[in-house]
């Protein structure tokens, strides 16, 4: 569940003055970018998707300008631990496919999109974990150093379990000028609410920092939830996550 919105990603790139590389394709048909990453733990909405083990990740995005509107399509994948972390035997990867529109209004870049979460190889008994999620977000950039992105995501069949999920999130990124290596501070706080009495509503949060070195992004984050670690086999507990990503 790569849950950072595309508008927030673009705003972060502007804040850190990250230039696009020569490998990107910027034509009338749009621009294609990609990324590859290694992380010490794949954490989504406060929960480890890898049983607190490292993950390999990567994605491709297509984006273009169509007047004032910016359509985009993309795909992103990560290794996961289906059996121990997700309760889905046979799933060793998560594949996200998404698309949407970025629409500027009143100084805010609104992002309206649809995301599909797929778990190839999953053979969980009694349910299919693949599901769709709708998203709306808005990114406001101030003083060329602060980007704030509130967002709301909704699924009518979360993780194929037959009940609805609502996720409200606030992301922020701060890139003070004249700091070395494009040092950027970032954080988020989110609230998950479910329509089932069998699922516990909870809050997750994270804070961290990143730098840019020769096309690589190095970041470290502290993440936690308000849940008791014993209630989630320590998948939702506090931890420090490191990540190295190469953008091309």
mmCIF file with all atom_site columns, C-alpha atoms in Angstrom, residues 79-205:
data_model
loop_
_atom_site.group_PDB
_atom_site.id
_atom_site.type_symbol
_atom_site.label_atom_id
_atom_site.label_alt_id
_atom_site.label_comp_id
_atom_site.label_asym_id
_atom_site.label_entity_id
_atom_site.label_seq_id
_atom_site.pdbx_PDB_ins_code
_atom_site.Cartn_x
_atom_site.Cartn_y
_atom_site.Cartn_z
_atom_site.occupancy
_atom_site.B_iso_or_equiv
_atom_site.pdbx_formal_charge
_atom_site.auth_seq_id
_atom_site.auth_comp_id
_atom_site.auth_asym_id
_atom_site.auth_atom_id
_atom_site.pdbx_PDB_model_num
ATOM 1   C CA . UNK A 1 79  ? 7.689   -7.674  -1.604  1.00 0.00 ? 79  UNK A CA 1
ATOM 2   C CA . UNK A 1 80  ? 5.436   -8.667  1.325   1.00 0.00 ? 80  UNK A CA 1
ATOM 3   C CA . UNK A 1 81  ? 5.102   -11.499 3.828   1.00 0.00 ? 81  UNK A CA 1
ATOM 4   C CA . UNK A 1 82  ? 1.650   -12.763 2.979   1.00 0.00 ? 82  UNK A CA 1
ATOM 5   C CA . UNK A 1 83  ? 1.467   -15.542 5.537   1.00 0.00 ? 83  UNK A CA 1
ATOM 6   C CA . UNK A 1 84  ? 2.888   -13.941 8.678   1.00 0.00 ? 84  UNK A CA 1
ATOM 7   C CA . UNK A 1 85  ? 2.073   -10.248 8.128   1.00 0.00 ? 85  UNK A CA 1
ATOM 8   C CA . UNK A 1 86  ? -1.067  -10.219 5.984   1.00 0.00 ? 86  UNK A CA 1
ATOM 9   C CA . UNK A 1 87  ? -2.714  -13.528 6.794   1.00 0.00 ? 87  UNK A CA 1
ATOM 10  C CA . UNK A 1 88  ? -2.742  -14.365 3.085   1.00 0.00 ? 88  UNK A CA 1
ATOM 11  C CA . UNK A 1 89  ? -0.730  -17.519 2.326   1.00 0.00 ? 89  UNK A CA 1
ATOM 12  C CA . UNK A 1 90  ? 0.939   -17.587 -1.073  1.00 0.00 ? 90  UNK A CA 1
ATOM 13  C CA . UNK A 1 91  ? 1.227   -13.805 -1.438  1.00 0.00 ? 91  UNK A CA 1
ATOM 14  C CA . UNK A 1 92  ? 4.840   -12.715 -1.705  1.00 0.00 ? 92  UNK A CA 1
ATOM 15  C CA . UNK A 1 93  ? 4.225   -9.413  -3.496  1.00 0.00 ? 93  UNK A CA 1
ATOM 16  C CA . UNK A 1 94  ? 1.805   -6.511  -3.571  1.00 0.00 ? 94  UNK A CA 1
ATOM 17  C CA . UNK A 1 95  ? 1.061   -4.889  -6.934  1.00 0.00 ? 95  UNK A CA 1
ATOM 18  C CA . UNK A 1 96  ? -0.661  -1.501  -7.012  1.00 0.00 ? 96  UNK A CA 1
ATOM 19  C CA . UNK A 1 97  ? -2.223  -0.087  -10.182 1.00 0.00 ? 97  UNK A CA 1
ATOM 20  C CA . UNK A 1 98  ? -3.582  3.441   -10.069 1.00 0.00 ? 98  UNK A CA 1
ATOM 21  C CA . UNK A 1 99  ? -4.715  6.406   -12.106 1.00 0.00 ? 99  UNK A CA 1
ATOM 22  C CA . UNK A 1 100 ? -6.284  9.788   -11.641 1.00 0.00 ? 100 UNK A CA 1
ATOM 23  C CA . UNK A 1 101 ? -6.326  13.495  -12.328 1.00 0.00 ? 101 UNK A CA 1
ATOM 24  C CA . UNK A 1 102 ? -4.543  16.403  -10.675 1.00 0.00 ? 102 UNK A CA 1
ATOM 25  C CA . UNK A 1 103 ? -6.656  19.545  -10.874 1.00 0.00 ? 103 UNK A CA 1
ATOM 26  C CA . UNK A 1 104 ? -5.422  22.952  -9.607  1.00 0.00 ? 104 UNK A CA 1
ATOM 27  C CA . UNK A 1 105 ? -8.116  25.038  -7.908  1.00 0.00 ? 105 UNK A CA 1
ATOM 28  C CA . UNK A 1 106 ? -7.779  28.045  -5.593  1.00 0.00 ? 106 UNK A CA 1
ATOM 29  C CA . UNK A 1 107 ? -4.063  27.457  -5.113  1.00 0.00 ? 107 UNK A CA 1
ATOM 30  C CA . UNK A 1 108 ? -4.507  23.778  -4.185  1.00 0.00 ? 108 UNK A CA 1
ATOM 31  C CA . UNK A 1 109 ? -3.556  20.802  -6.370  1.00 0.00 ? 109 UNK A CA 1
ATOM 32  C CA . UNK A 1 110 ? -6.456  18.376  -6.003  1.00 0.00 ? 110 UNK A CA 1
ATOM 33  C CA . UNK A 1 111 ? -5.816  14.708  -6.756  1.00 0.00 ? 111 UNK A CA 1
ATOM 34  C CA . UNK A 1 112 ? -8.760  12.423  -7.547  1.00 0.00 ? 112 UNK A CA 1
ATOM 35  C CA . UNK A 1 113 ? -7.860  8.817   -8.226  1.00 0.00 ? 113 UNK A CA 1
ATOM 36  C CA . UNK A 1 114 ? -8.635  5.112   -8.138  1.00 0.00 ? 114 UNK A CA 1
ATOM 37  C CA . UNK A 1 115 ? -6.211  2.469   -6.824  1.00 0.00 ? 115 UNK A CA 1
ATOM 38  C CA . UNK A 1 116 ? -6.269  -1.294  -7.219  1.00 0.00 ? 116 UNK A CA 1
ATOM 39  C CA . UNK A 1 117 ? -4.362  -3.496  -4.763  1.00 0.00 ? 117 UNK A CA 1
ATOM 40  C CA . UNK A 1 118 ? -3.424  -6.939  -6.062  1.00 0.00 ? 118 UNK A CA 1
ATOM 41  C CA . UNK A 1 119 ? -1.700  -9.842  -4.295  1.00 0.00 ? 119 UNK A CA 1
ATOM 42  C CA . UNK A 1 120 ? -0.483  -12.308 -6.951  1.00 0.00 ? 120 UNK A CA 1
ATOM 43  C CA . UNK A 1 121 ? -0.337  -15.916 -5.772  1.00 0.00 ? 121 UNK A CA 1
ATOM 44  C CA . UNK A 1 122 ? -2.630  -15.365 -2.802  1.00 0.00 ? 122 UNK A CA 1
ATOM 45  C CA . UNK A 1 123 ? -4.613  -18.473 -1.897  1.00 0.00 ? 123 UNK A CA 1
ATOM 46  C CA . UNK A 1 124 ? -6.353  -17.379 1.301   1.00 0.00 ? 124 UNK A CA 1
ATOM 47  C CA . UNK A 1 125 ? -9.351  -19.526 2.090   1.00 0.00 ? 125 UNK A CA 1
ATOM 48  C CA . UNK A 1 126 ? -12.723 -17.797 2.037   1.00 0.00 ? 126 UNK A CA 1
ATOM 49  C CA . UNK A 1 127 ? -11.790 -14.433 0.551   1.00 0.00 ? 127 UNK A CA 1
ATOM 50  C CA . UNK A 1 128 ? -9.940  -12.687 -2.237  1.00 0.00 ? 128 UNK A CA 1
ATOM 51  C CA . UNK A 1 129 ? -7.616  -9.966  -0.852  1.00 0.00 ? 129 UNK A CA 1
ATOM 52  C CA . UNK A 1 130 ? -7.586  -7.886  -4.071  1.00 0.00 ? 130 UNK A CA 1
ATOM 53  C CA . UNK A 1 131 ? -9.605  -4.695  -3.729  1.00 0.00 ? 131 UNK A CA 1
ATOM 54  C CA . UNK A 1 132 ? -10.218 -1.161  -5.039  1.00 0.00 ? 132 UNK A CA 1
ATOM 55  C CA . UNK A 1 133 ? -9.869  2.126   -3.198  1.00 0.00 ? 133 UNK A CA 1
ATOM 56  C CA . UNK A 1 134 ? -11.040 5.626   -4.135  1.00 0.00 ? 134 UNK A CA 1
ATOM 57  C CA . UNK A 1 135 ? -8.948  8.622   -3.143  1.00 0.00 ? 135 UNK A CA 1
ATOM 58  C CA . UNK A 1 136 ? -9.229  12.398  -3.038  1.00 0.00 ? 136 UNK A CA 1
ATOM 59  C CA . UNK A 1 137 ? -6.415  14.646  -1.838  1.00 0.00 ? 137 UNK A CA 1
ATOM 60  C CA . UNK A 1 138 ? -5.258  18.218  -2.014  1.00 0.00 ? 138 UNK A CA 1
ATOM 61  C CA . UNK A 1 139 ? -1.728  19.601  -1.764  1.00 0.00 ? 139 UNK A CA 1
ATOM 62  C CA . UNK A 1 140 ? -1.040  23.175  -0.711  1.00 0.00 ? 140 UNK A CA 1
ATOM 63  C CA . UNK A 1 141 ? 2.502   24.535  -1.065  1.00 0.00 ? 141 UNK A CA 1
ATOM 64  C CA . UNK A 1 142 ? 3.518   27.604  0.943   1.00 0.00 ? 142 UNK A CA 1
ATOM 65  C CA . UNK A 1 143 ? 6.653   29.762  0.964   1.00 0.00 ? 143 UNK A CA 1
ATOM 66  C CA . UNK A 1 144 ? 8.374   27.297  -1.411  1.00 0.00 ? 144 UNK A CA 1
ATOM 67  C CA . UNK A 1 145 ? 9.360   25.215  1.620   1.00 0.00 ? 145 UNK A CA 1
ATOM 68  C CA . UNK A 1 146 ? 6.188   23.634  3.022   1.00 0.00 ? 146 UNK A CA 1
ATOM 69  C CA . UNK A 1 147 ? 3.791   21.163  1.398   1.00 0.00 ? 147 UNK A CA 1
ATOM 70  C CA . UNK A 1 148 ? 0.667   20.003  3.243   1.00 0.00 ? 148 UNK A CA 1
ATOM 71  C CA . UNK A 1 149 ? -1.548  17.229  1.864   1.00 0.00 ? 149 UNK A CA 1
ATOM 72  C CA . UNK A 1 150 ? -4.797  16.148  3.512   1.00 0.00 ? 150 UNK A CA 1
ATOM 73  C CA . UNK A 1 151 ? -6.389  13.087  1.881   1.00 0.00 ? 151 UNK A CA 1
ATOM 74  C CA . UNK A 1 152 ? -9.334  10.719  2.189   1.00 0.00 ? 152 UNK A CA 1
ATOM 75  C CA . UNK A 1 153 ? -9.464  7.126   0.904   1.00 0.00 ? 153 UNK A CA 1
ATOM 76  C CA . UNK A 1 154 ? -12.461 4.784   0.776   1.00 0.00 ? 154 UNK A CA 1
ATOM 77  C CA . UNK A 1 155 ? -12.934 1.116   -0.047  1.00 0.00 ? 155 UNK A CA 1
ATOM 78  C CA . UNK A 1 156 ? -16.259 -0.730  0.024   1.00 0.00 ? 156 UNK A CA 1
ATOM 79  C CA . UNK A 1 157 ? -14.538 -4.128  0.366   1.00 0.00 ? 157 UNK A CA 1
ATOM 80  C CA . UNK A 1 158 ? -11.308 -3.543  2.272   1.00 0.00 ? 158 UNK A CA 1
ATOM 81  C CA . UNK A 1 159 ? -8.763  -6.322  1.694   1.00 0.00 ? 159 UNK A CA 1
ATOM 82  C CA . UNK A 1 160 ? -11.617 -8.453  0.362   1.00 0.00 ? 160 UNK A CA 1
ATOM 83  C CA . UNK A 1 161 ? -13.046 -8.819  3.875   1.00 0.00 ? 161 UNK A CA 1
ATOM 84  C CA . UNK A 1 162 ? -16.531 -7.586  2.994   1.00 0.00 ? 162 UNK A CA 1
ATOM 85  C CA . UNK A 1 163 ? -16.610 -4.342  4.986   1.00 0.00 ? 163 UNK A CA 1
ATOM 86  C CA . UNK A 1 164 ? -15.866 -0.707  4.202   1.00 0.00 ? 164 UNK A CA 1
ATOM 87  C CA . UNK A 1 165 ? -12.806 1.262   5.245   1.00 0.00 ? 165 UNK A CA 1
ATOM 88  C CA . UNK A 1 166 ? -12.278 5.005   5.587   1.00 0.00 ? 166 UNK A CA 1
ATOM 89  C CA . UNK A 1 167 ? -8.795  6.488   5.877   1.00 0.00 ? 167 UNK A CA 1
ATOM 90  C CA . UNK A 1 168 ? -8.192  10.173  6.630   1.00 0.00 ? 168 UNK A CA 1
ATOM 91  C CA . UNK A 1 169 ? -4.574  11.286  6.450   1.00 0.00 ? 169 UNK A CA 1
ATOM 92  C CA . UNK A 1 170 ? -2.449  14.423  6.681   1.00 0.00 ? 170 UNK A CA 1
ATOM 93  C CA . UNK A 1 171 ? 1.028   14.441  5.088   1.00 0.00 ? 171 UNK A CA 1
ATOM 94  C CA . UNK A 1 172 ? 3.499   17.287  5.349   1.00 0.00 ? 172 UNK A CA 1
ATOM 95  C CA . UNK A 1 173 ? 6.987   18.010  4.028   1.00 0.00 ? 173 UNK A CA 1
ATOM 96  C CA . UNK A 1 174 ? 9.261   20.871  5.042   1.00 0.00 ? 174 UNK A CA 1
ATOM 97  C CA . UNK A 1 175 ? 12.423  21.749  3.080   1.00 0.00 ? 175 UNK A CA 1
ATOM 98  C CA . UNK A 1 176 ? 14.118  24.770  4.681   1.00 0.00 ? 176 UNK A CA 1
ATOM 99  C CA . UNK A 1 177 ? 16.264  26.682  2.166   1.00 0.00 ? 177 UNK A CA 1
ATOM 100 C CA . UNK A 1 178 ? 20.043  26.421  2.045   1.00 0.00 ? 178 UNK A CA 1
ATOM 101 C CA . UNK A 1 179 ? 20.243  23.128  3.935   1.00 0.00 ? 179 UNK A CA 1
ATOM 102 C CA . UNK A 1 180 ? 22.805  20.646  2.530   1.00 0.00 ? 180 UNK A CA 1
ATOM 103 C CA . UNK A 1 181 ? 21.781  17.681  0.326   1.00 0.00 ? 181 UNK A CA 1
ATOM 104 C CA . UNK A 1 182 ? 18.221  18.932  0.029   1.00 0.00 ? 182 UNK A CA 1
ATOM 105 C CA . UNK A 1 183 ? 17.462  17.927  3.614   1.00 0.00 ? 183 UNK A CA 1
ATOM 106 C CA . UNK A 1 184 ? 13.706  17.574  3.977   1.00 0.00 ? 184 UNK A CA 1
ATOM 107 C CA . UNK A 1 185 ? 11.607  16.813  7.037   1.00 0.00 ? 185 UNK A CA 1
ATOM 108 C CA . UNK A 1 186 ? 8.376   14.909  6.591   1.00 0.00 ? 186 UNK A CA 1
ATOM 109 C CA . UNK A 1 187 ? 5.582   13.377  8.599   1.00 0.00 ? 187 UNK A CA 1
ATOM 110 C CA . UNK A 1 188 ? 2.039   12.069  8.576   1.00 0.00 ? 188 UNK A CA 1
ATOM 111 C CA . UNK A 1 189 ? -0.870  11.219  10.820  1.00 0.00 ? 189 UNK A CA 1
ATOM 112 C CA . UNK A 1 190 ? -3.759  9.021   9.707   1.00 0.00 ? 190 UNK A CA 1
ATOM 113 C CA . UNK A 1 191 ? -6.965  7.561   11.075  1.00 0.00 ? 191 UNK A CA 1
ATOM 114 C CA . UNK A 1 192 ? -8.428  4.236   9.904   1.00 0.00 ? 192 UNK A CA 1
ATOM 115 C CA . UNK A 1 193 ? -12.144 3.671   10.503  1.00 0.00 ? 193 UNK A CA 1
ATOM 116 C CA . UNK A 1 194 ? -13.937 0.435   9.564   1.00 0.00 ? 194 UNK A CA 1
ATOM 117 C CA . UNK A 1 195 ? -17.613 -0.434  9.174   1.00 0.00 ? 195 UNK A CA 1
ATOM 118 C CA . UNK A 1 196 ? -17.202 -3.799  10.929  1.00 0.00 ? 196 UNK A CA 1
ATOM 119 C CA . UNK A 1 197 ? -17.354 -4.436  14.684  1.00 0.00 ? 197 UNK A CA 1
ATOM 120 C CA . UNK A 1 198 ? -14.600 -7.012  14.162  1.00 0.00 ? 198 UNK A CA 1
ATOM 121 C CA . UNK A 1 199 ? -12.082 -4.397  12.991  1.00 0.00 ? 199 UNK A CA 1
ATOM 122 C CA . UNK A 1 200 ? -10.550 -1.904  15.425  1.00 0.00 ? 200 UNK A CA 1
ATOM 123 C CA . UNK A 1 201 ? -10.338 1.752   14.443  1.00 0.00 ? 201 UNK A CA 1
ATOM 124 C CA . UNK A 1 202 ? -6.895  3.222   15.069  1.00 0.00 ? 202 UNK A CA 1
ATOM 125 C CA . UNK A 1 203 ? -4.482  6.090   14.450  1.00 0.00 ? 203 UNK A CA 1
ATOM 126 C CA . UNK A 1 204 ? -1.027  5.871   12.857  1.00 0.00 ? 204 UNK A CA 1
ATOM 127 C CA . UNK A 1 205 ? 1.700   8.464   12.621  1.00 0.00 ? 205 UNK A CA 1
#
